[in-house]
Short mmCIF file of C-alpha atoms and ligand atoms in Angstrom, two decimals:
data_model
loop_
_atom_site.label_atom_id
_atom_site.label_comp_id
_atom_site.label_asym_id
_atom_site.label_seq_id
_atom_site.Cartn_x
_atom_site.Cartn_y
_atom_site.Cartn_z
CA UNK A 1 67.40 50.40 -36.38
CA UNK A 2 67.08 49.85 -32.62
CA UNK A 3 66.07 52.29 -29.89
CA UNK A 4 67.25 52.01 -26.30
CA UNK A 5 65.71 53.37 -23.09
CA UNK A 6 67.30 54.43 -19.80
CA UNK A 7 67.21 50.81 -18.55
CA UNK A 8 69.18 49.76 -21.65
CA UNK A 9 66.56 47.55 -23.26
CA UNK A 10 66.57 47.50 -27.03
CA UNK A 11 63.27 48.12 -28.81
CA UNK A 12 62.64 47.64 -32.53
CA UNK A 13 62.16 50.95 -34.27
CA UNK A 14 58.74 50.30 -35.86
CA UNK A 15 55.70 48.68 -34.28
CA UNK A 16 52.63 46.95 -35.70
CA UNK A 17 49.40 47.94 -33.93
CA UNK A 18 46.50 45.45 -33.67
CA UNK A 19 43.58 47.71 -32.75
CA UNK A 20 40.31 47.33 -34.68
CA UNK A 21 41.48 44.24 -36.56
CA UNK A 22 38.63 42.13 -35.13
CA UNK A 23 38.53 38.59 -36.62
CA UNK A 24 41.44 39.40 -38.97
CA UNK A 25 43.76 39.95 -36.00
CA UNK A 26 45.51 36.55 -36.02
CA UNK A 27 46.06 36.60 -39.77
CA UNK A 28 47.32 40.19 -39.74
CA UNK A 29 49.75 39.54 -36.89
CA UNK A 30 51.25 36.70 -38.90
CA UNK A 31 51.38 38.80 -42.01
CA UNK A 32 53.00 41.67 -40.16
CA UNK A 33 55.75 39.52 -38.66
CA UNK A 34 56.30 37.71 -41.94
CA UNK A 35 56.58 41.11 -43.66
CA UNK A 36 59.24 42.18 -41.24
CA UNK A 37 57.67 43.74 -38.17
CA UNK A 38 59.34 42.63 -34.95
CA UNK A 39 57.23 44.57 -32.44
CA UNK A 40 53.47 44.04 -31.81
CA UNK A 41 51.19 46.31 -29.82
CA UNK A 42 47.88 45.17 -28.29
CA UNK A 43 45.75 45.68 -25.16
CA UNK A 44 43.60 43.49 -22.90
CA UNK A 45 40.55 45.52 -23.93
CA UNK A 46 37.91 43.77 -26.05
CA UNK A 47 36.28 46.97 -27.21
CA UNK A 48 39.20 47.70 -29.50
CA UNK A 49 41.61 44.75 -29.45
CA UNK A 50 41.50 40.99 -29.77
CA UNK A 51 44.49 40.09 -27.59
CA UNK A 52 43.62 36.40 -27.66
CA UNK A 53 43.72 36.42 -31.47
CA UNK A 54 47.09 38.18 -31.33
CA UNK A 55 48.24 35.11 -29.35
CA UNK A 56 46.71 32.81 -31.96
CA UNK A 57 48.73 34.57 -34.66
CA UNK A 58 51.84 34.31 -32.51
CA UNK A 59 51.31 30.57 -31.98
CA UNK A 60 51.06 30.05 -35.74
CA UNK A 61 54.35 31.92 -36.14
CA UNK A 62 56.03 29.89 -33.39
CA UNK A 63 54.96 26.74 -35.25
CA UNK A 64 56.75 28.10 -38.31
CA UNK A 65 60.01 28.56 -36.33
CA UNK A 66 59.74 32.14 -35.13
CA UNK A 67 60.91 32.26 -31.51
CA UNK A 68 59.33 34.30 -28.76
CA UNK A 69 62.62 36.09 -28.07
CA UNK A 70 62.71 37.37 -31.69
CA UNK A 71 59.58 39.45 -31.03
CA UNK A 72 58.79 42.48 -28.88
CA UNK A 73 55.34 42.10 -27.33
CA UNK A 74 53.57 45.05 -25.75
CA UNK A 75 50.15 45.08 -24.15
CA UNK A 76 48.18 47.34 -21.84
CA UNK A 77 46.16 47.51 -18.65
CA UNK A 78 42.86 49.27 -19.41
CA UNK A 79 40.86 50.60 -16.55
CA UNK A 80 37.15 49.89 -16.08
CA UNK A 81 36.36 53.26 -17.69
CA UNK A 82 37.87 52.02 -20.96
CA UNK A 83 36.20 48.60 -20.91
CA UNK A 84 32.71 47.34 -21.62
CA UNK A 85 31.13 44.54 -19.58
CA UNK A 86 33.90 42.11 -20.77
CA UNK A 87 36.55 43.24 -18.28
CA UNK A 88 39.49 40.80 -18.20
CA UNK A 89 39.53 41.11 -14.39
CA UNK A 90 37.17 41.29 -11.45
CA UNK A 91 35.94 44.88 -11.80
CA UNK A 92 34.89 44.90 -8.10
CA UNK A 93 38.37 43.96 -6.88
CA UNK A 94 40.88 46.61 -5.77
CA UNK A 95 43.05 48.18 -8.48
CA UNK A 96 46.20 46.27 -7.58
CA UNK A 97 44.28 42.99 -8.01
CA UNK A 98 42.79 44.25 -11.28
CA UNK A 99 46.26 44.85 -12.67
CA UNK A 100 47.47 41.45 -11.54
CA UNK A 101 44.49 39.66 -13.01
CA UNK A 102 44.70 41.63 -16.25
CA UNK A 103 48.38 40.90 -16.82
CA UNK A 104 47.97 37.25 -15.92
CA UNK A 105 45.23 36.95 -18.49
CA UNK A 106 47.42 38.80 -21.06
CA UNK A 107 50.21 36.30 -20.50
CA UNK A 108 47.77 33.47 -21.14
CA UNK A 109 46.36 35.16 -24.26
CA UNK A 110 49.84 35.79 -25.65
CA UNK A 111 51.30 32.39 -24.73
CA UNK A 112 54.27 33.83 -22.93
CA UNK A 113 55.61 34.17 -19.39
CA UNK A 114 56.92 37.75 -19.88
CA UNK A 115 55.99 40.94 -21.72
CA UNK A 116 58.55 43.14 -23.32
CA UNK A 117 56.47 46.16 -22.40
CA UNK A 118 53.41 46.72 -20.21
CA UNK A 119 51.61 49.98 -20.59
CA UNK A 120 48.97 51.79 -18.52
CA UNK A 121 46.38 52.56 -21.25
CA UNK A 122 45.60 55.91 -19.76
CA UNK A 123 45.45 57.74 -16.43
CA UNK A 124 42.18 57.81 -14.49
CA UNK A 125 42.52 61.52 -13.85
CA UNK A 126 41.99 64.09 -16.55
CA UNK A 127 44.41 66.52 -14.89
CA UNK A 128 47.45 65.38 -12.96
CA UNK A 129 47.64 61.97 -11.32
CA UNK A 130 45.24 60.90 -8.57
CA UNK A 131 45.29 58.12 -5.95
CA UNK A 132 43.92 55.57 -8.46
CA UNK A 133 46.73 56.34 -10.91
CA UNK A 134 49.38 55.91 -8.24
CA UNK A 135 47.88 52.63 -7.03
CA UNK A 136 47.82 51.24 -10.56
CA UNK A 137 51.31 52.56 -11.34
CA UNK A 138 52.71 50.88 -8.22
CA UNK A 139 51.07 47.57 -9.30
CA UNK A 140 52.72 48.04 -12.70
CA UNK A 141 56.09 48.78 -11.09
CA UNK A 142 55.67 45.51 -9.25
CA UNK A 143 55.37 43.68 -12.60
CA UNK A 144 58.62 45.26 -13.66
CA UNK A 145 60.34 44.27 -10.41
CA UNK A 146 59.06 40.68 -10.72
CA UNK A 147 60.31 40.36 -14.32
CA UNK A 148 56.87 39.79 -15.81
CA UNK A 149 57.37 43.03 -17.74
CA UNK A 150 60.82 44.05 -19.02
CA UNK A 151 59.69 47.62 -19.56
CA UNK A 152 56.70 49.64 -18.27
CA UNK A 153 55.01 52.64 -19.73
CA UNK A 154 52.01 54.90 -19.97
CA UNK A 155 49.75 55.99 -22.80
CA UNK A 156 47.48 58.97 -23.45
CA UNK A 157 49.50 61.08 -21.04
CA UNK A 158 49.77 64.87 -20.71
CA UNK A 159 52.86 66.92 -20.04
CA UNK A 160 51.72 67.50 -16.45
CA UNK A 161 51.05 63.79 -15.79
CA UNK A 162 54.29 62.61 -17.32
CA UNK A 163 56.28 65.18 -15.39
CA UNK A 164 54.70 63.98 -12.15
CA UNK A 165 55.36 60.35 -12.95
CA UNK A 166 59.00 61.02 -13.91
CA UNK A 167 59.65 62.97 -10.71
CA UNK A 168 57.60 61.05 -8.14
CA UNK A 169 57.41 57.40 -9.21
CA UNK A 170 59.87 54.85 -7.84
CA UNK A 171 60.31 53.59 -11.39
CA UNK A 172 59.69 56.11 -14.12
CA UNK A 173 58.18 54.91 -17.39
CA UNK A 174 60.43 53.58 -20.15
CA UNK A 175 57.68 53.93 -22.76
CA UNK A 176 55.16 56.67 -23.59
CA UNK A 177 52.53 56.02 -26.24
CA UNK A 178 50.53 58.98 -27.45
CA UNK A 179 48.36 60.04 -30.34
CA UNK A 180 50.52 62.36 -32.34
CA UNK A 181 49.04 65.52 -33.89
CA UNK A 182 51.14 67.70 -36.19
CA UNK A 183 49.25 70.79 -34.94
CA UNK A 184 51.04 70.49 -31.62
CA UNK A 185 54.47 69.97 -33.14
CA UNK A 186 53.93 66.20 -33.16
CA UNK A 187 53.44 66.20 -29.34
CA UNK A 188 56.64 68.16 -28.99
CA UNK A 189 56.39 68.91 -25.27
CA UNK A 190 55.77 65.30 -24.28
CA UNK A 191 58.59 64.16 -26.63
CA UNK A 192 60.94 66.64 -25.01
CA UNK A 193 60.29 65.11 -21.56
CA UNK A 194 60.85 61.65 -23.06
CA UNK A 195 64.15 62.84 -24.58
CA UNK A 196 65.35 64.24 -21.27
CA UNK A 197 64.52 61.06 -19.34
CA UNK A 198 65.56 58.57 -22.10
CA UNK A 199 62.00 57.28 -22.48
CA UNK A 200 60.95 55.86 -25.85
CA UNK A 201 58.14 57.89 -27.34
CA UNK A 202 55.77 55.84 -29.43
CA UNK A 203 53.48 57.80 -31.76
CA UNK A 204 50.18 56.37 -32.87
CA UNK A 205 47.65 57.44 -35.50
CA UNK A 206 50.40 59.35 -37.28
CA UNK A 207 48.52 59.00 -40.56
CA UNK A 208 44.89 59.02 -39.41
CA UNK A 209 45.39 61.99 -37.05
CA UNK A 210 47.15 64.03 -39.68
CA UNK A 211 45.36 63.72 -43.07
CA UNK A 212 46.20 67.33 -43.93
CA UNK A 213 49.89 66.48 -43.65
CA UNK A 214 49.48 63.46 -45.89
CA UNK A 215 48.00 65.78 -48.51
CA UNK A 216 50.47 68.64 -47.98
CA UNK A 217 52.34 69.66 -51.15
CA UNK A 218 55.69 69.67 -49.32
CA UNK A 219 55.19 66.08 -48.14
CA UNK A 220 54.07 65.11 -51.60
CA UNK A 221 57.16 66.71 -53.12
CA UNK A 222 59.47 64.86 -50.69
CA UNK A 223 57.67 61.61 -51.50
CA UNK A 224 58.15 62.25 -55.20
CA UNK A 225 61.86 62.99 -54.72
CA UNK A 226 62.31 59.71 -52.83
CA UNK A 227 60.09 57.74 -55.15
CA UNK A 228 57.81 56.73 -52.30
CA UNK A 229 54.45 57.66 -50.70
CA UNK A 230 53.35 60.26 -48.14
CA UNK A 231 52.88 57.53 -45.48
CA UNK A 232 56.53 56.50 -45.65
CA UNK A 233 57.67 60.15 -45.53
CA UNK A 234 55.72 60.60 -42.30
CA UNK A 235 56.96 57.35 -40.75
CA UNK A 236 60.56 58.20 -41.76
CA UNK A 237 60.16 61.73 -40.35
CA UNK A 238 58.98 60.19 -37.08
CA UNK A 239 62.02 57.92 -36.91
CA UNK A 240 64.42 60.77 -37.68
CA UNK A 241 63.07 62.86 -34.79
CA UNK A 242 63.62 59.88 -32.45
CA UNK A 243 60.04 58.62 -32.30
CA UNK A 244 58.95 55.00 -32.58
CA UNK A 245 55.99 55.00 -34.94
CA UNK A 246 53.09 52.54 -34.95
CA UNK A 247 51.26 51.59 -38.07
CA UNK A 248 47.85 49.96 -38.10
CA UNK A 249 47.71 48.99 -41.74
CA UNK A 250 45.62 45.98 -42.78
CA UNK A 251 47.16 45.79 -46.24
CA UNK A 252 50.08 43.54 -47.22
CA UNK A 253 51.55 46.05 -49.69
CA UNK A 254 51.19 48.92 -47.18
CA UNK A 255 53.09 46.76 -44.59
CA UNK A 256 55.99 46.50 -46.98
CA UNK A 257 55.72 50.15 -47.95
CA UNK A 258 55.65 51.30 -44.34
CA UNK A 259 58.68 49.18 -43.44
CA UNK A 260 60.39 50.74 -46.47
CA UNK A 261 60.48 53.97 -44.44
CA UNK A 262 63.61 52.57 -42.77
CA UNK A 263 65.38 52.67 -46.17
CA UNK A 264 64.81 56.32 -47.03
CA UNK A 265 66.42 59.46 -45.63
CA UNK A 266 64.98 62.95 -45.30
CA UNK A 267 67.36 65.95 -45.24
CA UNK A 268 67.68 67.89 -42.00
CA UNK A 269 65.85 70.76 -43.70
CA UNK A 270 62.96 68.50 -44.69
CA UNK A 271 62.72 67.11 -41.13
CA UNK A 272 62.57 70.66 -39.75
CA UNK A 273 59.93 71.69 -42.31
CA UNK A 274 57.68 68.75 -41.41
CA UNK A 275 58.19 69.35 -37.70
CA UNK A 276 56.50 72.76 -38.03
CA UNK A 277 54.23 71.97 -41.00
CA UNK A 278 50.95 72.33 -39.13
CA UNK A 279 51.81 74.43 -36.07
CA UNK A 280 48.89 76.66 -35.14
N1 LIG B 301 47.19 53.77 -26.71
C1 LIG B 301 46.06 54.09 -27.32
O1 LIG B 301 45.09 54.60 -26.73
C2 LIG B 301 45.93 53.80 -28.81
C3 LIG B 301 44.85 54.38 -29.52
C4 LIG B 301 44.80 54.13 -30.91
C5 LIG B 301 45.77 53.34 -31.51
N2 LIG B 301 46.75 52.75 -30.80
C6 LIG B 301 47.76 51.85 -31.38
O2 LIG B 301 48.26 52.42 -32.57
C7 LIG B 301 48.07 51.52 -33.67
C8 LIG B 301 48.02 52.29 -34.97
O3 LIG B 301 46.93 53.19 -34.98
P1 LIG B 301 46.20 53.65 -36.29
O4 LIG B 301 45.55 52.50 -36.93
O5 LIG B 301 45.39 54.83 -36.01
O6 LIG B 301 47.46 54.07 -37.14
P2 LIG B 301 47.70 54.62 -38.57
O7 LIG B 301 48.78 53.79 -39.15
O8 LIG B 301 47.88 56.11 -38.46
O9 LIG B 301 46.38 54.43 -39.35
C9 LIG B 301 46.05 53.25 -40.07
C10 LIG B 301 45.42 53.74 -41.37
O10 LIG B 301 46.47 54.19 -42.23
C11 LIG B 301 46.38 53.51 -43.44
N3 LIG B 301 47.76 53.21 -43.91
C12 LIG B 301 48.80 52.67 -43.29
N4 LIG B 301 49.86 52.56 -44.07
C13 LIG B 301 49.51 53.12 -45.26
C14 LIG B 301 50.20 53.34 -46.46
N5 LIG B 301 51.44 52.98 -46.72
N6 LIG B 301 49.51 53.98 -47.52
C15 LIG B 301 48.22 54.36 -47.32
N7 LIG B 301 47.53 54.18 -46.19
C16 LIG B 301 48.18 53.55 -45.18
C17 LIG B 301 45.63 52.24 -43.14
O11 LIG B 301 44.95 51.80 -44.27
P3 LIG B 301 45.18 50.30 -44.85
O12 LIG B 301 44.66 49.37 -43.80
O13 LIG B 301 44.40 50.30 -46.09
O14 LIG B 301 46.67 50.21 -45.08
C18 LIG B 301 44.70 52.65 -42.06
O15 LIG B 301 43.52 53.19 -42.59
C19 LIG B 301 46.81 50.79 -33.30
O16 LIG B 301 46.62 49.60 -33.99
C20 LIG B 301 47.07 50.56 -31.81
O17 LIG B 301 47.91 49.47 -31.63
C21 LIG B 301 46.86 53.01 -29.46
#
């Protein structure tokens, strides 16, 4: 299954996330691709990600005959607020320079001359978008215009911020990546904006943010009917509502199980029931 954004770029429908994999990152990237994942998410942010080790995993795959074009690589620009002392750019430089330095170092880490998707890890402002956000977004737009990034996006974004970006930016995002809580209708309002603007919505922490849904008797019953687990039901639900899910599994069997979500089908009634399962 392939998703397409308003700029007509195809994106694989399931993504492997590399946060918190530490020294196992290279091995897990290889395992994920060999298991069937075609899209990899990372960030140039050493607190949570090992982007260089993602690149090491990719190199090993290239040596085995996987070609760069067969994979969808996504990484992020993380502001100083989200970094420790190991910033991948000169933290005293202006923001435009920080973005340029960060992406250039990502390209080196990932052994590539282009990114399929480049994402602003999160706005500087808590409410709305401020001058810093606009400066960084313009630097990211420039990457899109230069061809270094085939798609650009934003993460950890509110309804208000995404609305502003979609109405005022020269280039609106093609990707939104948010933590997805069932209590707010699986980020229903942000997803609705994405649907209207043909932006791909990527949901992360679908399992870890929703343990009560994993344990819910309805989800368990659907899993039993389909002969599968609660994780696959949630991932399949996400796909059926038009979301691109990320999984962060470290387990070879779970990788296969999670990819198996593409082979099952929930009824329209089941989808509707899960959509409202935890609304408060
Ligand atoms: N933009 C951002 O700010 C941001 C923030 C957080 C995350 N992310 C991205 O999202 C990715 C995924 O996040 P996440 O790790 O929170 O996602 P997640 O897939 O919700 O959580 C991973 C957890 O789910 C378990 N799991 C996965 N498949 C399973 C299965 N079939 N059965 C049982 N347990 C299963 C894993 O355990 P096992 O390892 O045992 O399988 C692991 O404990 C990250 O790696 C990162 O790329 C982005």
